[in-house]
Amino acid sequence: MNVLKPVKSVDDLLKAGLATTGDRAILDEIAARYAIALTPAMTRLIDSADPDDPIARQFVPDAAELIVAHEERADPIGDHAHSPVEGIVHRYPDRVLLKAVHVCPVYCRFCFRREMVGPQGLGTLDAAAMQAALDYIGGRPEIWEVILTGGDPLVLSPRRLRDIMEALAAIAHVKIVRFHTRVPVVDPEKIDAALIAALKASGKTVYVALHANHVRELTTEARAACARLVDAGIAMVSQTVLLKGINDDPEVLAELMKAFVEIRVKPYYLHHPDLAPGTGHFRLTIEEGQRIVAALRGRISGLCQPTYILDIPGGHGKAVVSGSTVQATGDGCYSVSDYRGGEHSYPPA
């Protein structure tokens, strides 16, 4: 298996032994719609002898992606409905998403922005669009936190990251800058002194939210990358997606959450899978998710407990699935309350 180069195409999948020529037609059809990429670090982790390998399931395309359910949608959490200028999503009063780039080092097969990311996606903000996004932030004193996401913001060069942080440093009302990333896990060598220095800015507290879904992703190299960030004074929290066939087991989740705490990454969000096109094979029912999360209580330390959340389709924000905000109404449907008190059907009608 060739693990020296990133996998970015169907040809690369075949050369790496991650697919067979008999799957070529289906893989080409998937690749025409959704981006493909694995880093050497992830390819190296895949056990080709295991047809249910949890790393392969996250990154290697599957024919099930061509099955689109009626409730699935291109923008499942409603980014577009709350995007006043290119690159900004302003869903909550005190914080915004800044989507500087729509490229990732790996493409998760369950990605909720899979219609927007990749070589054929929305690309990187040009200088004019970035300035307009920064002007939007600067002109609204209620914005306390800026969350860089995308795409994966840590694919940007230290110079580009430094430019963004210097611009945010000049906006006094922004106090918190958060980066959502997979890079410390999927490309740990990129977390070097130059990148870490670029993440810091005078007067800002910086958080890195690490996305990992299985304890095997937390390799020795990934743990060292996280240590470099934390030792430099950057706080870390976790994000995990609850995925059928990958981590839908209390013991598997417990092992991951304990590992996060051991490496000084505070468990934060456990996401119910979003209604992205072609991702139904990853989704559990809400009742299944609630049972798994309930099984964590008492099994592991309170330090290890994530908050199980659902992004309400249509852009209405997050609801805590284990709380009273999500109520079953029968026939596999639910009533979900948003943070404003609005009521929504899930799945949407």
Short mmCIF file of C-alpha atoms in Angstrom, two decimals, residues 8-347:
data_model
loop_
_atom_site.label_atom_id
_atom_site.label_comp_id
_atom_site.label_asym_id
_atom_site.label_seq_id
_atom_site.Cartn_x
_atom_site.Cartn_y
_atom_site.Cartn_z
CA LYS A 8 -6.98 12.71 -4.04
CA SER A 9 -8.65 10.75 -6.82
CA VAL A 10 -10.16 7.43 -7.80
CA ASP A 11 -6.85 6.48 -9.43
CA ASP A 12 -5.09 7.19 -6.13
CA LEU A 13 -7.60 5.02 -4.26
CA LEU A 14 -6.88 2.13 -6.63
CA LYS A 15 -3.11 2.56 -6.40
CA ALA A 16 -3.29 2.65 -2.60
CA GLY A 17 -5.28 -0.58 -2.51
CA LEU A 18 -8.28 1.16 -0.95
CA ALA A 19 -10.63 0.15 -3.80
CA THR A 20 -10.82 -2.38 -6.63
CA THR A 21 -11.17 -1.83 -10.35
CA GLY A 22 -14.59 -3.46 -10.19
CA ASP A 23 -15.78 -0.44 -8.20
CA ARG A 24 -14.41 2.04 -10.73
CA ALA A 25 -17.70 3.14 -12.30
CA ILE A 26 -19.38 3.78 -8.95
CA LEU A 27 -16.33 5.58 -7.57
CA ASP A 28 -16.17 7.81 -10.64
CA GLU A 29 -19.83 8.71 -10.15
CA ILE A 30 -19.23 9.59 -6.50
CA ALA A 31 -16.05 11.56 -7.29
CA ALA A 32 -17.93 13.62 -9.88
CA ARG A 33 -20.08 15.00 -7.07
CA TYR A 34 -18.08 14.80 -3.84
CA ALA A 35 -14.40 15.44 -3.18
CA ILE A 36 -12.03 12.62 -2.22
CA ALA A 37 -8.91 13.03 -0.09
CA LEU A 38 -6.96 11.06 2.49
CA THR A 39 -3.65 12.08 4.01
CA PRO A 40 -0.83 9.56 4.41
CA ALA A 41 -1.47 9.59 8.16
CA MET A 42 -5.02 8.34 7.65
CA THR A 43 -4.22 5.90 4.84
CA ARG A 44 -1.59 4.36 7.10
CA LEU A 45 -4.21 3.64 9.78
CA ILE A 46 -6.59 1.69 7.54
CA ASP A 47 -6.76 -2.06 8.07
CA SER A 48 -7.51 -3.34 4.56
CA ALA A 49 -8.36 -6.78 5.96
CA ASP A 50 -11.27 -5.33 7.93
CA PRO A 51 -14.30 -4.55 5.71
CA ASP A 52 -15.75 -2.45 8.56
CA ASP A 53 -12.57 -0.56 9.40
CA PRO A 54 -13.70 2.65 11.18
CA ILE A 55 -11.05 4.80 9.53
CA ALA A 56 -11.82 3.57 6.01
CA ARG A 57 -15.55 4.11 6.58
CA GLN A 58 -14.89 7.77 7.34
CA PHE A 59 -12.81 8.56 4.25
CA VAL A 60 -13.15 5.92 1.53
CA PRO A 61 -16.16 6.49 -0.79
CA ASP A 62 -19.05 4.04 -0.60
CA ALA A 63 -21.79 3.24 -3.11
CA ALA A 64 -24.35 4.19 -0.44
CA GLU A 65 -23.42 7.84 -1.05
CA LEU A 66 -25.41 7.69 -4.28
CA ILE A 67 -28.63 7.04 -2.33
CA VAL A 68 -30.20 10.38 -1.43
CA ALA A 69 -33.16 10.37 0.96
CA HIS A 70 -36.03 12.83 0.54
CA GLU A 71 -35.25 14.62 3.82
CA GLU A 72 -31.59 15.25 2.91
CA ARG A 73 -30.50 18.64 1.62
CA ALA A 74 -27.46 20.38 0.18
CA ASP A 75 -27.30 22.90 3.05
CA PRO A 76 -28.58 20.81 5.96
CA ILE A 77 -27.89 23.27 8.79
CA GLY A 78 -28.88 26.42 6.90
CA ASP A 79 -25.56 28.22 6.42
CA HIS A 80 -26.87 30.10 3.39
CA ALA A 81 -29.88 31.47 5.28
CA HIS A 82 -27.55 33.24 7.72
CA SER A 83 -24.78 34.42 5.39
CA PRO A 84 -25.02 38.22 5.12
CA VAL A 85 -21.72 38.46 3.21
CA GLU A 86 -19.55 35.85 1.53
CA GLY A 87 -17.60 33.79 4.06
CA ILE A 88 -19.69 34.79 7.09
CA VAL A 89 -22.41 32.79 8.84
CA HIS A 90 -24.09 34.83 11.59
CA ARG A 91 -26.58 32.49 13.26
CA TYR A 92 -26.20 33.55 16.91
CA PRO A 93 -25.93 37.17 18.11
CA ASP A 94 -22.50 37.00 19.80
CA ARG A 95 -20.54 34.85 17.34
CA VAL A 96 -19.94 34.28 13.67
CA LEU A 97 -18.40 31.63 11.49
CA LEU A 98 -15.63 32.87 9.22
CA LYS A 99 -15.27 30.40 6.36
CA ALA A 100 -11.94 31.50 4.92
CA VAL A 101 -11.40 28.34 2.90
CA HIS A 102 -13.51 25.43 1.62
CA VAL A 103 -10.64 22.97 1.20
CA CYS A 104 -9.73 20.15 3.61
CA PRO A 105 -6.76 17.77 3.92
CA VAL A 106 -9.29 14.90 4.11
CA TYR A 107 -12.93 14.71 3.01
CA CYS A 108 -15.23 12.93 5.44
CA ARG A 109 -17.91 10.92 3.67
CA PHE A 110 -20.52 12.24 6.13
CA CYS A 111 -19.56 15.93 5.82
CA PHE A 112 -22.50 18.30 6.27
CA ARG A 113 -20.85 20.80 3.89
CA ARG A 114 -19.96 18.19 1.27
CA GLU A 115 -21.76 20.20 -1.45
CA MET A 116 -19.58 23.24 -0.66
CA VAL A 117 -16.09 21.87 -0.03
CA GLY A 118 -13.39 20.45 -2.26
CA PRO A 119 -11.76 21.44 -5.53
CA GLN A 120 -15.18 21.97 -7.11
CA GLY A 121 -16.54 23.78 -4.02
CA LEU A 122 -16.65 27.40 -2.94
CA GLY A 123 -12.87 27.81 -2.84
CA THR A 124 -10.87 30.27 -0.75
CA LEU A 125 -11.98 33.82 -0.01
CA ASP A 126 -10.09 36.29 -2.18
CA ALA A 127 -8.65 39.47 -0.68
CA ALA A 128 -11.74 41.58 -1.38
CA ALA A 129 -14.14 39.00 0.06
CA MET A 130 -11.96 38.51 3.13
CA GLN A 131 -11.87 42.26 3.73
CA ALA A 132 -15.65 42.46 3.39
CA ALA A 133 -16.02 39.63 5.92
CA LEU A 134 -13.65 41.35 8.35
CA ASP A 135 -15.48 44.65 7.87
CA TYR A 136 -18.73 42.90 8.74
CA ILE A 137 -17.19 41.58 11.99
CA GLY A 138 -15.61 44.92 12.80
CA GLY A 139 -18.87 46.79 12.30
CA ARG A 140 -20.87 44.71 14.79
CA PRO A 141 -19.78 45.15 18.42
CA GLU A 142 -22.03 42.30 19.57
CA ILE A 143 -19.64 39.79 17.94
CA TRP A 144 -17.55 38.40 20.80
CA GLU A 145 -16.29 35.21 19.13
CA VAL A 146 -15.08 34.38 15.62
CA ILE A 147 -15.02 30.71 14.65
CA LEU A 148 -12.78 29.87 11.70
CA THR A 149 -14.13 26.87 9.86
CA GLY A 150 -14.83 25.93 6.27
CA GLY A 151 -13.21 23.73 4.98
CA ASP A 152 -10.36 23.38 7.40
CA PRO A 153 -8.69 26.70 8.26
CA LEU A 154 -5.41 25.05 9.23
CA VAL A 155 -4.75 24.10 5.61
CA LEU A 156 -3.88 27.78 5.17
CA SER A 157 -0.23 28.81 5.35
CA PRO A 158 1.10 30.40 8.54
CA ARG A 159 1.35 33.68 6.61
CA ARG A 160 -2.35 33.61 5.69
CA LEU A 161 -3.34 32.63 9.21
CA ARG A 162 -1.17 35.38 10.66
CA ASP A 163 -2.80 37.95 8.38
CA ILE A 164 -6.27 36.89 9.57
CA MET A 165 -5.26 36.95 13.22
CA GLU A 166 -3.64 40.37 12.88
CA ALA A 167 -6.83 41.70 11.33
CA LEU A 168 -8.91 40.23 14.16
CA ALA A 169 -6.46 41.63 16.73
CA ALA A 170 -7.44 45.10 15.53
CA ILE A 171 -11.14 44.46 16.33
CA ALA A 172 -11.43 45.20 20.06
CA HIS A 173 -14.82 43.61 20.66
CA VAL A 174 -13.68 40.19 19.38
CA LYS A 175 -12.26 38.38 22.42
CA ILE A 176 -12.33 34.72 21.38
CA VAL A 177 -11.03 33.09 18.19
CA ARG A 178 -11.80 29.43 17.64
CA PHE A 179 -10.40 27.14 14.92
CA HIS A 180 -12.32 24.01 13.89
CA THR A 181 -9.90 21.50 12.43
CA ARG A 182 -8.89 17.92 11.77
CA VAL A 183 -5.27 18.81 10.96
CA PRO A 184 -3.65 17.75 14.28
CA VAL A 185 -5.02 14.24 13.64
CA VAL A 186 -4.81 13.88 9.86
CA ASP A 187 -1.62 15.87 9.19
CA PRO A 188 0.07 16.26 12.59
CA GLU A 189 3.44 17.36 11.24
CA LYS A 190 1.79 20.57 9.99
CA ILE A 191 1.34 21.66 13.62
CA ASP A 192 4.76 23.25 13.89
CA ALA A 193 6.15 26.33 15.60
CA ALA A 194 5.35 28.65 12.68
CA LEU A 195 1.69 27.59 12.50
CA ILE A 196 1.25 27.77 16.28
CA ALA A 197 2.73 31.27 16.38
CA ALA A 198 0.37 32.33 13.59
CA LEU A 199 -2.69 31.31 15.65
CA LYS A 200 -1.94 33.81 18.39
CA ALA A 201 -2.96 37.46 18.52
CA SER A 202 -2.69 40.15 21.15
CA GLY A 203 -5.77 40.43 23.31
CA LYS A 204 -7.41 37.27 21.94
CA THR A 205 -7.99 33.92 23.61
CA VAL A 206 -7.55 31.12 21.10
CA TYR A 207 -9.27 27.74 21.12
CA VAL A 208 -8.73 24.82 18.77
CA ALA A 209 -11.69 22.46 18.35
CA LEU A 210 -10.35 19.08 17.24
CA HIS A 211 -12.57 16.77 15.16
CA ALA A 212 -11.92 13.07 15.77
CA ASN A 213 -14.38 10.17 15.78
CA HIS A 214 -12.41 7.09 16.82
CA VAL A 215 -9.60 6.60 19.31
CA ARG A 216 -7.37 5.09 16.62
CA GLU A 217 -7.14 8.57 15.07
CA LEU A 218 -5.28 9.74 18.18
CA THR A 219 -1.93 8.31 17.14
CA THR A 220 1.35 9.07 18.87
CA GLU A 221 1.97 11.79 16.28
CA ALA A 222 -1.51 13.30 16.74
CA ARG A 223 -1.11 13.34 20.50
CA ALA A 224 2.23 15.10 20.13
CA ALA A 225 0.67 17.71 17.81
CA CYS A 226 -2.03 18.42 20.40
CA ALA A 227 0.62 18.67 23.11
CA ARG A 228 2.46 21.30 21.08
CA LEU A 229 -0.72 23.39 20.85
CA VAL A 230 -1.67 23.04 24.52
CA ASP A 231 1.89 23.65 25.74
CA ALA A 232 1.86 26.88 23.72
CA GLY A 233 -1.14 28.09 25.72
CA ILE A 234 -3.88 27.23 23.21
CA ALA A 235 -6.92 25.57 24.80
CA MET A 236 -8.42 22.59 23.01
CA VAL A 237 -11.91 21.11 22.91
CA SER A 238 -13.26 18.20 20.89
CA GLN A 239 -15.93 17.62 18.27
CA THR A 240 -17.16 14.15 17.37
CA VAL A 241 -19.93 12.97 15.07
CA LEU A 242 -21.97 9.98 16.26
CA LEU A 243 -21.67 7.59 13.31
CA LYS A 244 -23.21 4.21 12.64
CA GLY A 245 -20.55 1.53 12.28
CA ILE A 246 -17.77 3.81 13.53
CA ASN A 247 -18.44 4.90 17.11
CA ASP A 248 -22.07 3.96 17.86
CA ASP A 249 -21.09 1.95 20.93
CA PRO A 250 -20.73 3.25 24.50
CA GLU A 251 -17.39 1.48 25.00
CA VAL A 252 -15.94 2.91 21.77
CA LEU A 253 -17.13 6.42 22.62
CA ALA A 254 -15.92 6.13 26.21
CA GLU A 255 -12.45 5.15 25.04
CA LEU A 256 -12.32 8.16 22.69
CA MET A 257 -13.57 10.65 25.29
CA LYS A 258 -11.12 9.40 27.92
CA ALA A 259 -8.30 9.68 25.41
CA PHE A 260 -9.27 13.29 24.70
CA VAL A 261 -9.06 14.14 28.39
CA GLU A 262 -5.73 12.36 28.73
CA ILE A 263 -4.23 14.60 26.02
CA ARG A 264 -5.79 17.76 27.52
CA VAL A 265 -8.58 18.12 24.96
CA LYS A 266 -11.90 18.79 26.73
CA PRO A 267 -14.81 16.80 25.23
CA TYR A 268 -17.25 19.37 23.86
CA TYR A 269 -19.81 18.39 21.21
CA LEU A 270 -21.10 15.00 20.10
CA HIS A 271 -23.04 15.76 16.91
CA HIS A 272 -26.05 13.84 15.68
CA PRO A 273 -25.31 13.32 11.95
CA ASP A 274 -26.74 16.05 9.73
CA LEU A 275 -29.11 15.47 6.82
CA ALA A 276 -26.43 15.86 4.13
CA PRO A 277 -27.05 14.15 0.77
CA GLY A 278 -25.99 10.52 0.57
CA THR A 279 -25.17 10.13 4.26
CA GLY A 280 -28.11 8.04 5.47
CA HIS A 281 -25.91 4.98 6.03
CA PHE A 282 -24.12 6.88 8.81
CA ARG A 283 -27.21 8.05 10.70
CA LEU A 284 -28.67 6.48 13.81
CA THR A 285 -32.10 7.32 15.16
CA ILE A 286 -32.24 9.91 17.90
CA GLU A 287 -33.42 7.22 20.35
CA GLU A 288 -30.36 5.12 19.54
CA GLY A 289 -28.11 8.12 20.13
CA GLN A 290 -29.84 8.94 23.41
CA ARG A 291 -29.35 5.38 24.66
CA ILE A 292 -25.64 5.48 23.80
CA VAL A 293 -25.10 8.82 25.51
CA ALA A 294 -27.10 7.73 28.57
CA ALA A 295 -24.83 4.69 28.83
CA LEU A 296 -21.83 7.02 29.21
CA ARG A 297 -23.26 8.48 32.43
CA GLY A 298 -21.56 6.88 35.39
CA ARG A 299 -19.32 4.88 33.05
CA ILE A 300 -16.75 7.66 32.64
CA SER A 301 -15.73 10.80 34.53
CA GLY A 302 -17.74 13.98 34.18
CA LEU A 303 -14.63 15.47 32.55
CA CYS A 304 -15.20 13.05 29.67
CA GLN A 305 -18.89 13.76 29.00
CA PRO A 306 -19.65 15.51 25.67
CA THR A 307 -22.87 17.42 24.98
CA TYR A 308 -25.04 15.52 22.48
CA ILE A 309 -26.47 18.05 20.04
CA LEU A 310 -28.57 18.29 16.91
CA ASP A 311 -28.20 21.11 14.39
CA ILE A 312 -31.79 21.97 13.53
CA PRO A 313 -32.27 21.89 9.73
CA GLY A 314 -32.95 25.26 8.17
CA GLY A 315 -30.47 27.26 10.23
CA HIS A 316 -32.28 27.40 13.57
CA GLY A 317 -29.24 26.53 15.66
CA LYS A 318 -28.33 23.68 17.98
CA ALA A 319 -30.54 21.72 20.37
CA VAL A 320 -29.32 19.47 23.17
CA VAL A 321 -30.65 16.05 22.18
CA SER A 322 -30.54 14.61 25.69
CA GLY A 323 -32.62 17.49 27.05
CA SER A 324 -36.27 18.53 26.86
CA THR A 325 -35.64 20.46 23.63
CA VAL A 326 -36.14 17.26 21.58
CA GLN A 327 -39.41 15.38 22.01
CA ALA A 328 -40.63 12.35 20.04
CA THR A 329 -43.96 12.89 18.27
CA GLY A 330 -44.28 9.38 16.79
CA ASP A 331 -43.44 7.66 13.49
CA GLY A 332 -39.76 8.50 13.89
CA CYS A 333 -40.43 12.25 14.00
CA TYR A 334 -39.60 14.81 16.68
CA SER A 335 -40.45 18.31 17.82
CA VAL A 336 -37.29 20.34 18.39
CA SER A 337 -37.12 23.68 20.21
CA ASP A 338 -34.53 26.21 19.06
CA TYR A 339 -32.77 28.69 21.35
CA ARG A 340 -35.39 31.35 20.58
CA GLY A 341 -38.24 29.06 21.64
CA GLY A 342 -39.34 28.21 18.10
CA GLU A 343 -40.66 24.73 17.36
CA HIS A 344 -39.47 22.67 14.36
CA SER A 345 -40.18 19.22 12.95
CA TYR A 346 -37.30 16.76 12.57
CA PRO A 347 -36.84 15.46 9.96
#
